[in-house]
Amino acid sequence: MKTDIKRQWVEALRSGDYQQGKEYLRKDDKFCCLGVLCDLAVKAGVVTEAPGVNGSTLYGVEGDRDSEVLPRAVQEWAGLDDRVPSVVTSLHDDDPDDDPEAVSIEVAELNDSFCYDFEALADLIEAQL
């Protein structure tokens, strides 16, 4: 990932300017972690946004817009290898006797299914992408 884009993304996630949402890049003014990156791409003039269904927002360029994964234009701008990047983390429940195993998992899955907050996601993105 490009260092300057990563810095902007991590700062935006930690800023408190974005309300966290799930399952969509942006829906009803709530963002998933990837939606925050898309919003930065809009501000940089890389992509545009358009209304999606059920209050969601589509990001991208003509012919490549999405509401759930990074459009290719954002992926390329950010210098990411995948439209949904992955990090390695230990998933566990609250049982202190559990010995969590490190796994590679998509950041969107950590946002949506495992309810990692933006601060925790920013830490993983900063360290690994």
Backbone as numpy.savetxt, mean C-alpha at the origin, in Angstrom:
# Nx Ny Nz CAx CAy CAz Cx Cy Cz
13.10 -0.77 -4.90 12.26 0.40 -4.90 13.14 1.64 -4.90
12.68 2.67 -5.60 13.43 3.92 -5.65 13.44 4.56 -4.26
14.62 4.95 -3.82 14.82 5.46 -2.47 13.96 6.69 -2.18
13.90 7.63 -3.10 13.13 8.85 -2.84 11.63 8.59 -2.76
11.14 7.66 -3.58 9.71 7.32 -3.54 9.40 6.57 -2.23
10.29 5.66 -1.85 10.08 4.93 -0.59 10.02 5.91 0.58
10.94 6.88 0.61 10.95 7.87 1.68 9.63 8.63 1.73
9.13 9.06 0.57 7.85 9.77 0.52 6.70 8.90 1.02
6.69 7.64 0.61 5.63 6.71 0.98 5.63 6.47 2.48
6.80 6.19 3.03 6.92 5.93 4.47 6.50 7.17 5.26
6.95 8.33 4.83 6.56 9.57 5.50 5.05 9.78 5.43
4.45 9.52 4.29 3.00 9.68 4.14 2.24 8.71 5.05
2.70 7.47 5.13 2.04 6.49 6.00 2.12 6.92 7.47
3.21 7.54 7.86 3.40 7.95 9.24 2.80 9.33 9.55
2.39 10.06 8.55 1.99 11.46 8.70 0.69 11.68 9.47
-0.19 10.69 9.47 -1.50 10.88 10.07 -2.48 11.58 9.13
-2.03 11.87 7.91 -2.89 12.54 6.93 -3.86 11.60 6.22
-3.65 10.29 6.36 -4.47 9.31 5.66 -5.21 8.44 6.66
-6.51 8.29 6.45 -7.29 7.38 7.27 -7.20 6.00 6.63
-6.91 4.98 7.43 -6.68 3.64 6.89 -7.99 2.93 6.57
-8.01 2.30 5.41 -9.15 1.49 4.97 -8.66 0.13 4.52
-9.57 -0.67 3.97 -9.26 -2.04 3.56 -9.86 -2.34 2.19
-9.26 -3.31 1.53 -9.75 -3.96 0.32 -9.72 -3.12 -0.95
-9.66 -1.83 -0.85 -9.57 -0.96 -2.02 -8.40 -0.01 -1.83
-7.83 0.44 -2.94 -6.78 1.45 -2.84 -7.30 2.66 -2.08
-8.52 3.07 -2.44 -9.18 4.17 -1.74 -10.68 3.97 -1.86
-11.35 4.07 -0.75 -12.81 3.98 -0.75 -13.33 4.88 0.35
-14.25 5.76 -0.03 -14.85 6.69 0.93 -13.79 7.44 1.73
-12.76 7.91 1.04 -11.65 8.67 1.64 -10.85 7.90 2.68
-10.88 6.59 2.61 -10.01 5.73 3.42 -9.08 5.02 2.45
-7.82 4.91 2.83 -6.78 4.37 1.95 -6.19 3.10 2.52
-5.87 2.14 1.64 -4.98 1.05 2.06 -3.56 1.57 1.85
-2.58 0.84 2.30 -1.19 1.31 2.18 -0.80 1.55 0.72
-1.29 0.72 -0.20 -0.99 0.92 -1.61 -1.72 2.14 -2.17
-2.88 2.44 -1.64 -3.62 3.62 -2.05 -2.88 4.91 -1.70
-2.16 4.88 -0.58 -1.34 6.05 -0.20 -0.27 6.27 -1.26
0.36 5.19 -1.73 1.36 5.32 -2.78 0.72 5.85 -4.07
-0.47 5.39 -4.39 -1.18 5.89 -5.58 -1.49 7.37 -5.44
-1.88 7.81 -4.25 -2.16 9.22 -4.04 -0.90 10.06 -4.26
0.24 9.56 -3.83 1.50 10.26 -4.08 1.79 10.32 -5.58
1.47 9.25 -6.30 1.67 9.23 -7.76 0.76 10.24 -8.45
-0.45 10.43 -7.95 -1.35 11.46 -8.50 -0.73 12.83 -8.28
-0.26 13.09 -7.07 0.35 14.39 -6.75 1.60 14.65 -7.59
2.29 13.58 -8.01 3.49 13.72 -8.84 3.15 13.80 -10.33
1.87 13.64 -10.67 1.45 13.72 -12.06 1.69 12.45 -12.86
1.91 11.34 -12.18 2.18 10.07 -12.84 0.90 9.41 -13.33
-0.14 9.46 -12.51 -1.44 8.87 -12.84 -2.54 9.84 -12.46
-3.75 9.50 -12.85 -4.92 10.26 -12.44 -5.84 9.35 -11.65
-6.85 9.95 -11.05 -7.85 9.17 -10.33 -9.20 9.41 -10.97
-10.06 8.41 -10.85 -11.41 8.50 -11.40 -12.35 7.75 -10.46
-13.63 8.12 -10.48 -14.58 7.41 -9.62 -14.71 5.94 -10.03
-14.74 5.08 -9.02 -14.98 3.66 -9.24 -16.37 3.31 -8.77
-16.60 2.06 -8.44 -17.90 1.62 -7.97 -17.96 1.64 -6.45
-19.14 1.84 -5.92 -19.38 1.78 -4.47 -18.46 2.69 -3.66
-18.17 3.86 -4.17 -17.35 4.81 -3.42 -15.86 4.61 -3.55
-15.43 3.67 -4.39 -14.00 3.43 -4.57 -13.42 4.41 -5.59
-12.12 4.48 -5.62 -11.40 5.33 -6.56 -10.52 4.46 -7.43
-10.54 4.75 -8.74 -9.66 4.08 -9.69 -8.43 4.95 -9.90
-7.26 4.33 -9.89 -6.01 5.04 -10.16 -5.38 4.46 -11.42
-4.70 5.31 -12.17 -3.95 4.82 -13.32 -3.96 5.77 -14.47
-3.71 5.20 -15.64 -3.74 5.92 -16.90 -4.74 5.22 -17.81
-5.14 5.88 -18.86 -6.12 5.29 -19.78 -5.70 3.88 -20.17
-6.60 2.93 -19.99 -6.32 1.53 -20.33 -5.69 0.71 -19.22
-5.28 1.35 -18.15 -4.69 0.63 -17.01 -5.07 1.34 -15.72
-6.29 1.14 -15.30 -6.78 1.71 -14.05 -7.18 0.56 -13.14
-6.99 0.76 -11.86 -7.34 -0.28 -10.91 -7.79 0.33 -9.60
-8.58 -0.42 -8.86 -9.03 0.03 -7.54 -8.53 -0.87 -6.42
-7.79 -1.95 -6.79 -7.36 -2.90 -5.77 -5.87 -3.18 -5.74
-5.18 -3.05 -6.86 -3.73 -3.26 -6.93 -3.10 -2.06 -7.63
-1.79 -1.93 -7.51 -1.10 -0.81 -8.14 -1.23 -0.88 -9.66
-1.58 0.21 -10.30 -1.49 0.24 -11.75 -0.02 0.12 -12.15
0.23 -0.39 -13.33 1.62 -0.57 -13.78 2.40 0.75 -13.78
1.73 1.84 -14.10 2.42 3.14 -14.13 2.95 3.50 -12.74
2.20 3.20 -11.69 2.65 3.48 -10.32 3.77 2.51 -9.94
3.61 1.26 -10.29 4.64 0.26 -10.02 5.97 0.68 -10.64
5.95 1.07 -11.90 7.17 1.47 -12.59 7.74 2.77 -12.01
6.89 3.75 -11.73 7.33 5.02 -11.14 8.05 4.79 -9.82
7.50 3.88 -9.01 8.07 3.61 -7.69 9.27 2.67 -7.74
9.45 1.99 -8.87 10.56 1.05 -8.98 10.32 -0.25 -8.23
9.05 -0.68 -8.20 8.70 -1.93 -7.52 8.68 -3.09 -8.50
9.03 -4.28 -8.03 9.04 -5.47 -8.87 7.64 -6.03 -9.11
6.71 -5.75 -8.21 5.37 -6.34 -8.30 4.30 -5.26 -8.11
3.11 -5.56 -8.61 1.98 -4.65 -8.44 1.47 -4.68 -7.00
1.77 -5.75 -6.29 1.47 -5.84 -4.86 2.74 -6.38 -4.19
3.59 -5.48 -3.70 4.87 -5.91 -3.14 4.71 -6.72 -1.85
5.70 -7.55 -1.60 5.70 -8.41 -0.41 6.86 -8.06 0.51
6.67 -8.35 1.78 7.69 -8.21 2.80 7.72 -9.50 3.62
8.75 -9.66 4.42 8.86 -10.82 5.29 8.56 -10.37 6.71
7.65 -11.08 7.35 7.30 -10.76 8.73 6.85 -12.02 9.45
6.73 -11.92 10.74 6.26 -13.05 11.56 4.80 -12.82 11.88
3.98 -13.76 11.49 2.55 -13.68 11.78 2.26 -14.56 12.97
1.55 -14.02 13.95 1.20 -14.81 15.12 -0.02 -14.19 15.78
-0.65 -14.98 16.60 -1.76 -14.42 17.37 -1.18 -13.92 18.70
-2.02 -13.66 19.64 -1.56 -13.08 20.91 -1.09 -14.11 21.93
-0.96 -15.37 21.53 -0.51 -16.41 22.43 1.01 -16.31 22.61
1.50 -15.97 23.81 2.94 -15.80 24.01 3.74 -17.09 23.83
3.06 -18.25 23.88 3.76 -19.52 23.70 3.95 -19.86 22.23
3.28 -19.12 21.33 3.45 -19.35 19.90 4.87 -19.00 19.47
5.41 -19.78 18.58 6.70 -19.48 17.98 6.43 -19.08 16.53
6.25 -17.79 16.29 5.87 -17.36 14.95 6.97 -17.64 13.93
6.54 -17.97 12.73 7.46 -18.26 11.66 7.45 -17.09 10.68
8.61 -16.69 10.22 8.69 -15.60 9.25 8.18 -16.08 7.90
7.32 -15.29 7.28 6.76 -15.61 5.98 6.81 -14.38 5.09
6.83 -14.63 3.79 6.73 -13.54 2.83 5.24 -13.32 2.56
4.80 -12.08 2.69 3.38 -11.79 2.53 3.21 -10.41 1.90
2.18 -10.26 1.10 1.91 -8.99 0.43 1.52 -7.92 1.44
2.01 -6.70 1.22 1.68 -5.62 2.15 0.17 -5.36 2.18
-0.52 -5.56 1.07 -1.97 -5.36 1.05 -2.67 -6.38 1.96
-2.16 -7.59 2.01 -2.72 -8.61 2.89 -2.49 -8.25 4.36
-1.31 -7.71 4.66 -1.05 -7.25 6.03 -2.00 -6.12 6.40
-2.28 -5.24 5.46 -3.21 -4.12 5.68 -4.64 -4.64 5.86
-5.08 -5.51 4.96 -6.49 -5.91 4.91 -6.85 -7.03 5.88
-6.08 -8.10 5.86 -6.45 -9.29 6.63 -5.84 -9.35 8.03
-4.64 -8.80 8.17 -3.94 -8.89 9.45 -3.97 -7.58 10.23
-4.61 -6.56 9.64 -4.87 -5.28 10.32 -3.61 -4.60 10.86
-2.50 -4.73 10.13 -1.31 -3.95 10.49 -1.65 -2.48 10.29
-1.28 -1.63 11.24 -1.54 -0.21 11.07 -0.47 0.40 10.17
-0.69 1.65 9.76 0.23 2.30 8.84 1.65 2.41 9.43
1.77 2.59 10.71 3.10 2.69 11.33 3.87 1.39 11.17
3.22 0.27 11.45 3.87 -1.04 11.31 4.21 -1.32 9.85
3.30 -0.96 8.96 3.57 -1.16 7.52 4.72 -0.28 7.06
4.77 0.96 7.54 5.86 1.87 7.18 7.20 1.29 7.64
7.26 0.70 8.82 8.48 0.09 9.32 8.96 -1.03 8.39
8.02 -1.88 7.97 8.38 -3.01 7.09 8.81 -2.52 5.70
8.08 -1.55 5.17 8.42 -1.00 3.85 9.79 -0.32 3.90
10.02 0.44 4.95 11.30 1.15 5.09 12.48 0.18 5.16
12.29 -0.92 5.88 13.38 -1.87 6.09 13.59 -2.82 4.91
12.53 -3.10 4.14 12.63 -4.21 3.18 12.42 -3.87 1.71
11.81 -2.77 1.40 11.56 -2.49 -0.02 12.54 -1.49 -0.59
